[in-house]
Coordinates of C-alpha atoms in Angstrom, one line a residue:
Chain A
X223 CA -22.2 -26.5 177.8
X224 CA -19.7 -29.5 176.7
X225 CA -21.9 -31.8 176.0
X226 CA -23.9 -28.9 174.0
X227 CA -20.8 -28.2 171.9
X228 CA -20.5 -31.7 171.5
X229 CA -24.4 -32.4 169.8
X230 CA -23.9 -29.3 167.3
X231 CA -20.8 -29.8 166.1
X232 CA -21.2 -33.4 165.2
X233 CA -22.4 -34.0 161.4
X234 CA -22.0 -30.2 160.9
X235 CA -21.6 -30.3 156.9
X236 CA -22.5 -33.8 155.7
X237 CA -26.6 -34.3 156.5
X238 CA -29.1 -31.7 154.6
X239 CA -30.7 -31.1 157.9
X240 CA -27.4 -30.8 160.1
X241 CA -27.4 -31.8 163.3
X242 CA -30.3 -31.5 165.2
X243 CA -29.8 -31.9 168.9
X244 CA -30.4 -30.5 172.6
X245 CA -30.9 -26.8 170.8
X246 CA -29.4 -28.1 167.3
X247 CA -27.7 -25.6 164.7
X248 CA -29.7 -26.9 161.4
X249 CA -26.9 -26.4 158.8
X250 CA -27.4 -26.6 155.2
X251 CA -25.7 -28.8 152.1
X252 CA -26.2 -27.4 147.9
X253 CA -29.8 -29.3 146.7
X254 CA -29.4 -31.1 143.7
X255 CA -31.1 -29.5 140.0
X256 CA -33.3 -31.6 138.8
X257 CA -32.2 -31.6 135.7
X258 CA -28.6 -31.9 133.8
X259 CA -26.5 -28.5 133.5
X260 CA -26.3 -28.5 129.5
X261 CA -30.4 -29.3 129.5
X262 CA -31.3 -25.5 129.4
X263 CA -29.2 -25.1 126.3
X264 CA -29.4 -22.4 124.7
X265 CA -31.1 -20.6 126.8
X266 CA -28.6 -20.7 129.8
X267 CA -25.3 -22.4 128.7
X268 CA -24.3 -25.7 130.3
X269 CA -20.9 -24.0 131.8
X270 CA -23.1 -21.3 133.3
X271 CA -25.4 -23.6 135.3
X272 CA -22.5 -25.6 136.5
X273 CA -20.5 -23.0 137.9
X274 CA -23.5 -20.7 139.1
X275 CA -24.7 -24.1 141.1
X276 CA -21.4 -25.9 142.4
X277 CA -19.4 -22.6 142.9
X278 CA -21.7 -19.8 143.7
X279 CA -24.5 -21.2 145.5
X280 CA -22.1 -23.5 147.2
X281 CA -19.8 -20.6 148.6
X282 CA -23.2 -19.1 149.7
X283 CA -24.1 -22.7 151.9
X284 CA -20.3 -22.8 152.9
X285 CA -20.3 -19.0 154.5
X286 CA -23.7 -19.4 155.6
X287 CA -23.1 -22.3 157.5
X288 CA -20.0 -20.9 158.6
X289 CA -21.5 -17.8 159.3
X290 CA -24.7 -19.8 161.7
X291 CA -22.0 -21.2 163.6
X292 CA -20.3 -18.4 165.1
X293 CA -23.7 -16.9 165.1
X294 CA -24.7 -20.1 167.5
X295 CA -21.4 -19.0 169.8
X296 CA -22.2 -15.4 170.2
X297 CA -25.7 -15.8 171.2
X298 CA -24.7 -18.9 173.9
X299 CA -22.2 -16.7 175.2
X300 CA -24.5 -13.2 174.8
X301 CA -21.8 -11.7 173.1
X302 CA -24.4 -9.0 171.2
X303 CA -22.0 -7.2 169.6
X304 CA -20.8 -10.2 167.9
X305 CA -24.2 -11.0 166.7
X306 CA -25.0 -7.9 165.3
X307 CA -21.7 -7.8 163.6
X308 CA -22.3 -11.6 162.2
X309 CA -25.9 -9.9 160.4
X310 CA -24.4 -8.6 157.1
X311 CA -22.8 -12.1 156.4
X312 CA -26.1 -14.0 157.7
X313 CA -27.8 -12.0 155.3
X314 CA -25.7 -11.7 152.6
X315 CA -25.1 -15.7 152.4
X316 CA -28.3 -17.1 153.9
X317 CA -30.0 -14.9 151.3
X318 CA -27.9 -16.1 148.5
X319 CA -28.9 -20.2 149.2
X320 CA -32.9 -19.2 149.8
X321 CA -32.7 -17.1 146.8
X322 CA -30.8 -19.7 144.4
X323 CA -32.6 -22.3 145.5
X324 CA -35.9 -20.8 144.3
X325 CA -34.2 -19.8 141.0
X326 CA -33.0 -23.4 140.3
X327 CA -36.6 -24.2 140.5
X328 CA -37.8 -21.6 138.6
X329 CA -36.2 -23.3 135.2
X330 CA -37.0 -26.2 133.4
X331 CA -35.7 -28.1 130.2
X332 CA -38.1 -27.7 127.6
X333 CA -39.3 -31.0 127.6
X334 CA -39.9 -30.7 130.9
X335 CA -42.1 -28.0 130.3
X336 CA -39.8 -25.0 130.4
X337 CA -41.6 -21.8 129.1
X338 CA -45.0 -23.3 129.0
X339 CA -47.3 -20.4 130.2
X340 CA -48.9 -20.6 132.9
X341 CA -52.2 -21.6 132.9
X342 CA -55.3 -21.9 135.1
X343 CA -55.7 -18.9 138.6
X344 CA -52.2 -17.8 137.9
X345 CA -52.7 -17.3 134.2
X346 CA -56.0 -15.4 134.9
X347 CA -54.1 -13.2 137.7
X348 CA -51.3 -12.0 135.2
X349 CA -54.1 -11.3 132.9
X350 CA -55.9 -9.6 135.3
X351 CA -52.8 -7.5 137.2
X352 CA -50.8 -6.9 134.0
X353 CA -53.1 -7.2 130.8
X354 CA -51.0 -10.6 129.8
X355 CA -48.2 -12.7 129.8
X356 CA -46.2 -10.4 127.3
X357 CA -46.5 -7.4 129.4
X358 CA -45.3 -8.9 133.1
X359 CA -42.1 -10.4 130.5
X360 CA -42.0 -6.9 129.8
X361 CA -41.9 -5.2 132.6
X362 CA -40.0 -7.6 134.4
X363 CA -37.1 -7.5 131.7
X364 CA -37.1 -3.6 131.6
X365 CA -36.5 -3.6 135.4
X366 CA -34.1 -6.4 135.5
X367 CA -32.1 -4.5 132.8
X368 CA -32.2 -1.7 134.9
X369 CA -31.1 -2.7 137.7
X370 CA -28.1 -1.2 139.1
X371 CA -25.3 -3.4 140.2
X372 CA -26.1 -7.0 141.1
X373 CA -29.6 -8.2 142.6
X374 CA -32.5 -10.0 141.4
X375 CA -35.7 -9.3 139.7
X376 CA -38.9 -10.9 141.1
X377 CA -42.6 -11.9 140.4
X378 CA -44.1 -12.3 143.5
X379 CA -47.7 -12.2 145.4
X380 CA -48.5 -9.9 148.2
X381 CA -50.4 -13.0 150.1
X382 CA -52.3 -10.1 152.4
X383 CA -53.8 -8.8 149.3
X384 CA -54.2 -11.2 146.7
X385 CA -51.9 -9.0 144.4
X386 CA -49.2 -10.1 141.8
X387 CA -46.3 -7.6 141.9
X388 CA -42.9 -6.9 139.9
X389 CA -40.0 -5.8 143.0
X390 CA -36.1 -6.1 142.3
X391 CA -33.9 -7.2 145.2
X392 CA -30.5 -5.6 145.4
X393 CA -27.3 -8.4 146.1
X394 CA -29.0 -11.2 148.1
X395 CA -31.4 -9.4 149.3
X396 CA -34.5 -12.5 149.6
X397 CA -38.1 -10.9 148.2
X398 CA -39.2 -10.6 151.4
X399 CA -37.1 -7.7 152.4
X400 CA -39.1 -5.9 150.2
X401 CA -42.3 -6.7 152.1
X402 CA -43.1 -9.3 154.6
X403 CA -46.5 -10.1 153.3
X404 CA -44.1 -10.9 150.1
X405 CA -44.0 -14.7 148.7
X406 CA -41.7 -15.3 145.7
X407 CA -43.1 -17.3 142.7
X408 CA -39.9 -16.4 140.2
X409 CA -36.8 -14.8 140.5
X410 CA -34.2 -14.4 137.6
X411 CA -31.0 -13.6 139.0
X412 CA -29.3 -10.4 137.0
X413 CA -25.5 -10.9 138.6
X414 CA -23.7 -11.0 135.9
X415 CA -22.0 -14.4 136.6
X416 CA -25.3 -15.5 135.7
X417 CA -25.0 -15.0 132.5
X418 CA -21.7 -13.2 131.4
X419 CA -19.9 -16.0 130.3
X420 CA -22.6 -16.9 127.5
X421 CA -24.2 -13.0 126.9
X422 CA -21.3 -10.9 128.1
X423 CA -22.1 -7.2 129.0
X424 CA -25.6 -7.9 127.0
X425 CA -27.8 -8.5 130.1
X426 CA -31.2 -7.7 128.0
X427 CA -30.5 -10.8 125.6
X428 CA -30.2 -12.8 128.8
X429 CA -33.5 -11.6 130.0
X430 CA -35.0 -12.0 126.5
X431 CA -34.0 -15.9 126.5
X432 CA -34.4 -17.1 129.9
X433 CA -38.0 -17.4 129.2
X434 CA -38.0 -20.4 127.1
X435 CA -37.0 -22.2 130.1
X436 CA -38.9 -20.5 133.2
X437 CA -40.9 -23.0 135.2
X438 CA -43.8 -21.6 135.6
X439 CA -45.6 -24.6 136.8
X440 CA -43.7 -24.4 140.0
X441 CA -44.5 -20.6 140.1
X442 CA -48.2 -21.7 139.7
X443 CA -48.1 -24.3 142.5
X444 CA -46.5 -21.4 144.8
X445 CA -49.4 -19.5 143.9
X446 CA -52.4 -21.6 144.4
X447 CA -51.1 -22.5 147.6
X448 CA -51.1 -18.8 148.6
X449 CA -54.2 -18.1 147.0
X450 CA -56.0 -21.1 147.0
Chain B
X281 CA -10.1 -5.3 128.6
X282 CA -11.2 -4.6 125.4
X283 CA -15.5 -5.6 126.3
X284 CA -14.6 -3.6 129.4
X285 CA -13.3 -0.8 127.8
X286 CA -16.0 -0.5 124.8
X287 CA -19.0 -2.1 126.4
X288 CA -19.1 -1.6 129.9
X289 CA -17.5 2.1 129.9
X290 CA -19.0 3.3 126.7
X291 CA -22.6 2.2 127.9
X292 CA -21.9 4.2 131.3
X293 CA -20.9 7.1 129.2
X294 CA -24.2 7.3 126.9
X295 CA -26.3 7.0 129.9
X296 CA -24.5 9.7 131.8
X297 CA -24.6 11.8 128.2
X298 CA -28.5 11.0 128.0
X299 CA -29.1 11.7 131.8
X300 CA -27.0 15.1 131.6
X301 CA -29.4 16.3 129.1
X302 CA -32.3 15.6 130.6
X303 CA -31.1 17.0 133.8
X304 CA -30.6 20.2 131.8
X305 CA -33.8 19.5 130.4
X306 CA -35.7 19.9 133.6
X307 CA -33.5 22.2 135.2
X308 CA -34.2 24.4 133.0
X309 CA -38.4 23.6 133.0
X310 CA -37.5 24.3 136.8
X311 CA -39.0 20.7 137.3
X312 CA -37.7 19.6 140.8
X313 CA -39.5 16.3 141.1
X314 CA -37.5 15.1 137.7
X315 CA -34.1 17.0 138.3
X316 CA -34.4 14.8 141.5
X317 CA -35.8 11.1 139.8
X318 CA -32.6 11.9 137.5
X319 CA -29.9 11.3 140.7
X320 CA -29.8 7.7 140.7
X321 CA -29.1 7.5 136.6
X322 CA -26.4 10.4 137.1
X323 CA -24.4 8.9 140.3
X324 CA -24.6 5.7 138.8
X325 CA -23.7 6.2 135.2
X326 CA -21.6 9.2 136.2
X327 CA -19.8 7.2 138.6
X328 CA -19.2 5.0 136.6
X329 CA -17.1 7.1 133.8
X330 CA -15.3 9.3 136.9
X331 CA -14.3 5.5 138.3
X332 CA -13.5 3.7 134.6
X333 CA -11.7 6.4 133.9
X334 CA -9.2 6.0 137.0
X335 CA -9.3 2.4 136.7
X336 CA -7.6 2.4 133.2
X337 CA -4.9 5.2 134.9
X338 CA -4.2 2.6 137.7
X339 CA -2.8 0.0 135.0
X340 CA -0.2 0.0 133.0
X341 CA 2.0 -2.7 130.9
X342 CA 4.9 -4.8 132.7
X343 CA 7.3 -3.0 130.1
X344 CA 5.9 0.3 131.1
X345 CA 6.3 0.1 134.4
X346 CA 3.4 -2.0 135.6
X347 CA 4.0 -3.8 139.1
X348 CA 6.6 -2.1 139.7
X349 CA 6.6 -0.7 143.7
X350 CA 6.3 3.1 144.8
X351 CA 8.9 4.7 145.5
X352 CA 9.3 8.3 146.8
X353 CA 6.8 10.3 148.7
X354 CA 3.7 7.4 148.6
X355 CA 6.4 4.9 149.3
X356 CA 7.6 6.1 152.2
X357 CA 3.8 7.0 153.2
X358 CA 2.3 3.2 152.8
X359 CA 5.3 2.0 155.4
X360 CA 3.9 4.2 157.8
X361 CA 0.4 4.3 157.8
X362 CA 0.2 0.4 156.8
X363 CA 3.1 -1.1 157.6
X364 CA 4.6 -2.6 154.5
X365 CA 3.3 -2.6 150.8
X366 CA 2.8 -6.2 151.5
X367 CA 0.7 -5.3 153.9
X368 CA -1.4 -2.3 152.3
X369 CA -2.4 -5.5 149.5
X370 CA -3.8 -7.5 151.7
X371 CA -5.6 -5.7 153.3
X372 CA -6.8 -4.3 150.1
X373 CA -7.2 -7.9 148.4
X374 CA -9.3 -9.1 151.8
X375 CA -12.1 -6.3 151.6
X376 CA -11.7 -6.5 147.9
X377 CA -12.8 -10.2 148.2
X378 CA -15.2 -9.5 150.4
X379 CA -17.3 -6.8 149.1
X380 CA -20.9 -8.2 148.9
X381 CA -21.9 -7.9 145.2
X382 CA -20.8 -4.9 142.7
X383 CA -17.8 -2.7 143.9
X384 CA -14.6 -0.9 144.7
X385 CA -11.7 -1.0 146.6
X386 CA -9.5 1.8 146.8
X387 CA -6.5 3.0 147.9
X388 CA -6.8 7.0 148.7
X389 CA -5.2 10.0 150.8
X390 CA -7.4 11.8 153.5
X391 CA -6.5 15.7 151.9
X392 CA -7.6 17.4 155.2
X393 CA -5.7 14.8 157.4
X394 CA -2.8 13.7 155.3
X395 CA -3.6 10.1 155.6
X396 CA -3.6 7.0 153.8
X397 CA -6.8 4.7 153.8
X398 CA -8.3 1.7 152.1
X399 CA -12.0 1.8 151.4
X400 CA -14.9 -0.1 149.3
X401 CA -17.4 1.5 147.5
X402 CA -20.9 -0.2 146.3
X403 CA -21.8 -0.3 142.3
X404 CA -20.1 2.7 140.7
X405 CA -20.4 5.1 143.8
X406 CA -16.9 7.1 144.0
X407 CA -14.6 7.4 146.5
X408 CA -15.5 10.9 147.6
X409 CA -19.1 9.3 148.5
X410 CA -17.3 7.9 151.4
X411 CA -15.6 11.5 152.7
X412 CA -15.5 14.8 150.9
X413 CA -11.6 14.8 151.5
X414 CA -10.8 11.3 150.1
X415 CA -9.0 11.2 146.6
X416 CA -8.5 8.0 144.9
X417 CA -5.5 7.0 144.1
X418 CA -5.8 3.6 143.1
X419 CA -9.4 1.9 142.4
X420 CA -9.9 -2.1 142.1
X421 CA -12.9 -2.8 139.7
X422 CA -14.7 -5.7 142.0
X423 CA -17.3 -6.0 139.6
X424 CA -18.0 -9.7 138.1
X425 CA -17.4 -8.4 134.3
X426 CA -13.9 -7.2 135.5
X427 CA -12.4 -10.9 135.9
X428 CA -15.2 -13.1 135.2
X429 CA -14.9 -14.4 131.7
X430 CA -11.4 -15.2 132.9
X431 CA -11.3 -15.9 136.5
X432 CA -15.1 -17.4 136.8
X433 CA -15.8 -16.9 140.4
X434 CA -12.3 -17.1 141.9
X435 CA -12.4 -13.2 142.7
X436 CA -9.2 -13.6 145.2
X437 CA -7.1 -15.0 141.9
X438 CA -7.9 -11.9 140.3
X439 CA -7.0 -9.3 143.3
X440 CA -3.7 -11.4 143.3
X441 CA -2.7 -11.2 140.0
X442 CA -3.9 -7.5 139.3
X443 CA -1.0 -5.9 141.0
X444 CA 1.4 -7.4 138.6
X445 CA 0.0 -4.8 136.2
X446 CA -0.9 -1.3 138.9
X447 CA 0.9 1.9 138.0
X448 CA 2.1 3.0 141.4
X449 CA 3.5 6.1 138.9
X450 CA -0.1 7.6 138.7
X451 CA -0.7 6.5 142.2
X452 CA 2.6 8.7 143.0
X453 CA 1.8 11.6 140.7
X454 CA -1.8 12.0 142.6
X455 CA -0.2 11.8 145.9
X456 CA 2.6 13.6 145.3
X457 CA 0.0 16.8 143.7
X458 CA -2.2 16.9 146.8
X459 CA 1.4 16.8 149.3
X460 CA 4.1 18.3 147.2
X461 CA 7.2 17.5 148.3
X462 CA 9.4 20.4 149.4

């Protein structure tokens, strides 16, 4: 048990892939963007990205992390009430990292290809599900507007049947809660810090501009590895 | 204040206007199926006046009284069900900070059971969504346009600083109308 204790908490916070001994507690550290903050200008302001990334989806690693650990405790010592207790925050903050991570993928500078459509079987499949590219915006920026609360609006493809579909996510809710044959290709995140310092109470603006720097061909790659 | 006020407020007032009418609409067609679909645009946009419209009750200016402690009655009542005011706010500030996503915290009395409580809400649900018998007394607008533009993330610098501004006279007057003192 000691010399358990002793393997997990080594290295907790500093390595990507935590610890991983006897029966390791994998941990997790904020991924770098691949591109500068102010590169998705004007889209998504520069103070926007910084904050969303290095505050946000850091305090979602930190309690996540946090929240693993005394996860890791109450299952060694079979405390179950603990455990269940400990799902709300596991959820909550593990769902915030998977979810952010996605999203920070999901953009692009324009250079870089930001707001490209997409071309080839995922270009076909909007066509084909939603008529065209103008209508999925559509329909995805009428729900996101929508929503109530915080929570995220998704393209996503049902991998059991081959089917594109629109879903929103309340809070951190991942995609998949929504349906476990679900696989995220995009996800625009509608809490408002995501864009209330640049677009205040106007969400829809947001939603209009954020296409000029989606990345859709990671959304694409996501795709044809589903549907090959 | 002011994009909270005429923005945020306003919108949650047209909706609730626009829903209303529909309601009526289909009411009167004696069309259940829509009467229900309407619920969700009612409780939220609904909620959201009956709760904006507390909010701006629950603050007031330093020079009119803002900040200042309770006294009387709801005094007297937060000593003995929490302990000290001190202790009421942090309490209040903890599950304010907290709340996962878009919320409420509240301060309200128990009208069957003469009791003081502290409770969260989600999005713009009410108090009385919580217990038939709670009335709000004060409500904490959790909600990222409430301190964002001036506190960024830091949602525990806002709960701190808030009660420099709460009208624990409004707080008093409500508690004071459901237990009158003799």
């Amino acid at each position: 048990m000691a010399l358990r204790t002793l393997l997990t908490r080594k290295n907790l916070a500093n390595s990507p892939m935590g610890m991983l001994g006897l029966r390791g507690l994998q941990t997790f550290s904020l991924p770098d963007l691949p591109y500068d903050y102010g590169t998705l200008e004007p889209a998504i302001s520069g103070d926007i990205m910084q904050l969303h990334h290095q505050k946000h989806h850091q305090a979602y690693i930190t309690n996540y992390n946090k929240a693993l650990e005394q996860l890791d405790d109450a299952v060694a010592k079979g405390d179950a009430s603990a455990v269940v207790k400990l799902q709300s925050a596991i959820k909550f903050n593990g769902g915030g990292h998977v979810n952010h991570s996605i999203f920070w993928k999901n953009l692009a500078p324009i250079r870089e290809g930001g707001g490209e459509p997409p071309k080839s079987s995922l270009g076909w499949a909007i066509d084909n599900h939603f008529g065209s590219l103008e209508v999925l915006i559509q329909k995805m920026n009428a729900e996101g507007a929508a929503l109530q609360g915080s929570g995220w609006v998704w393209l996503g493809v049902d991998k059991e049947f081959k089917r594109l579909v629109v879903e929103t996510t309340a809070n951190q809710d991942p995609l998949v809660t929504k349906g476990p044959s679900l696989v995220p290709l995009l996800g625009i995140d509608v809490w408002e810090h995501a864009y209330y310092l640049q677009y205040k109470n106007v969400r829809p603006d947001y939603l209009k501009n954020i296409w000029k720097v989606i990345n859709w061909k990671y959304a694409s790659e996501v795709y044809e590895k589903e549907c090959p | 204040m002011h994009l909270h006020h005429q923005k945020h407020h306003q919108t949650y007032i047209t909706n609730y206007n626009k829903a209303l009418e529909q309601l009526d609409d289909a009411m009167t067609k004696g069309d259940a199926s829509t009467v229900v679909k309407l619920q969700s645009a009612i409780k939220f946009n609904g909620g959201g006046h009956v709760n904006h419209s507390i909010f701006w009750k629950n603050l007031a200016p330093i020079h009119e009284g803002g900040g200042e402690p309770p006294k009387g009655s709801l005094g007297w009542a937060i000593d003995n069900n929490f302990g000290s005011l001190e202790a009421l706010i942090q309490k209040m500030n903890a599950e304010g900070a907290a709340l996962q996503g878009s919320g409420w915290v509240w301060l309200g009395v128990d009208k069957e059971l003469n009791r003081l409580i502290v409770e969260t809400t989600g999005n713009q649900d009410p108090l009385v969504t919580k217990g038939p018998s709670l009335v709000p007394l004060l409500g904490i607008d959790v909600w990222e346009h409430a301190y964002y533009l001036q506190y960024k993330n830091v949602r525990p610098d806002y709960l701190k600083n808030i009660w420099k501004v709460m009208n624990w006279k409004y707080a008093s007057e409500v508690y004071e109308k459901e237990f009158p003192e003799s």
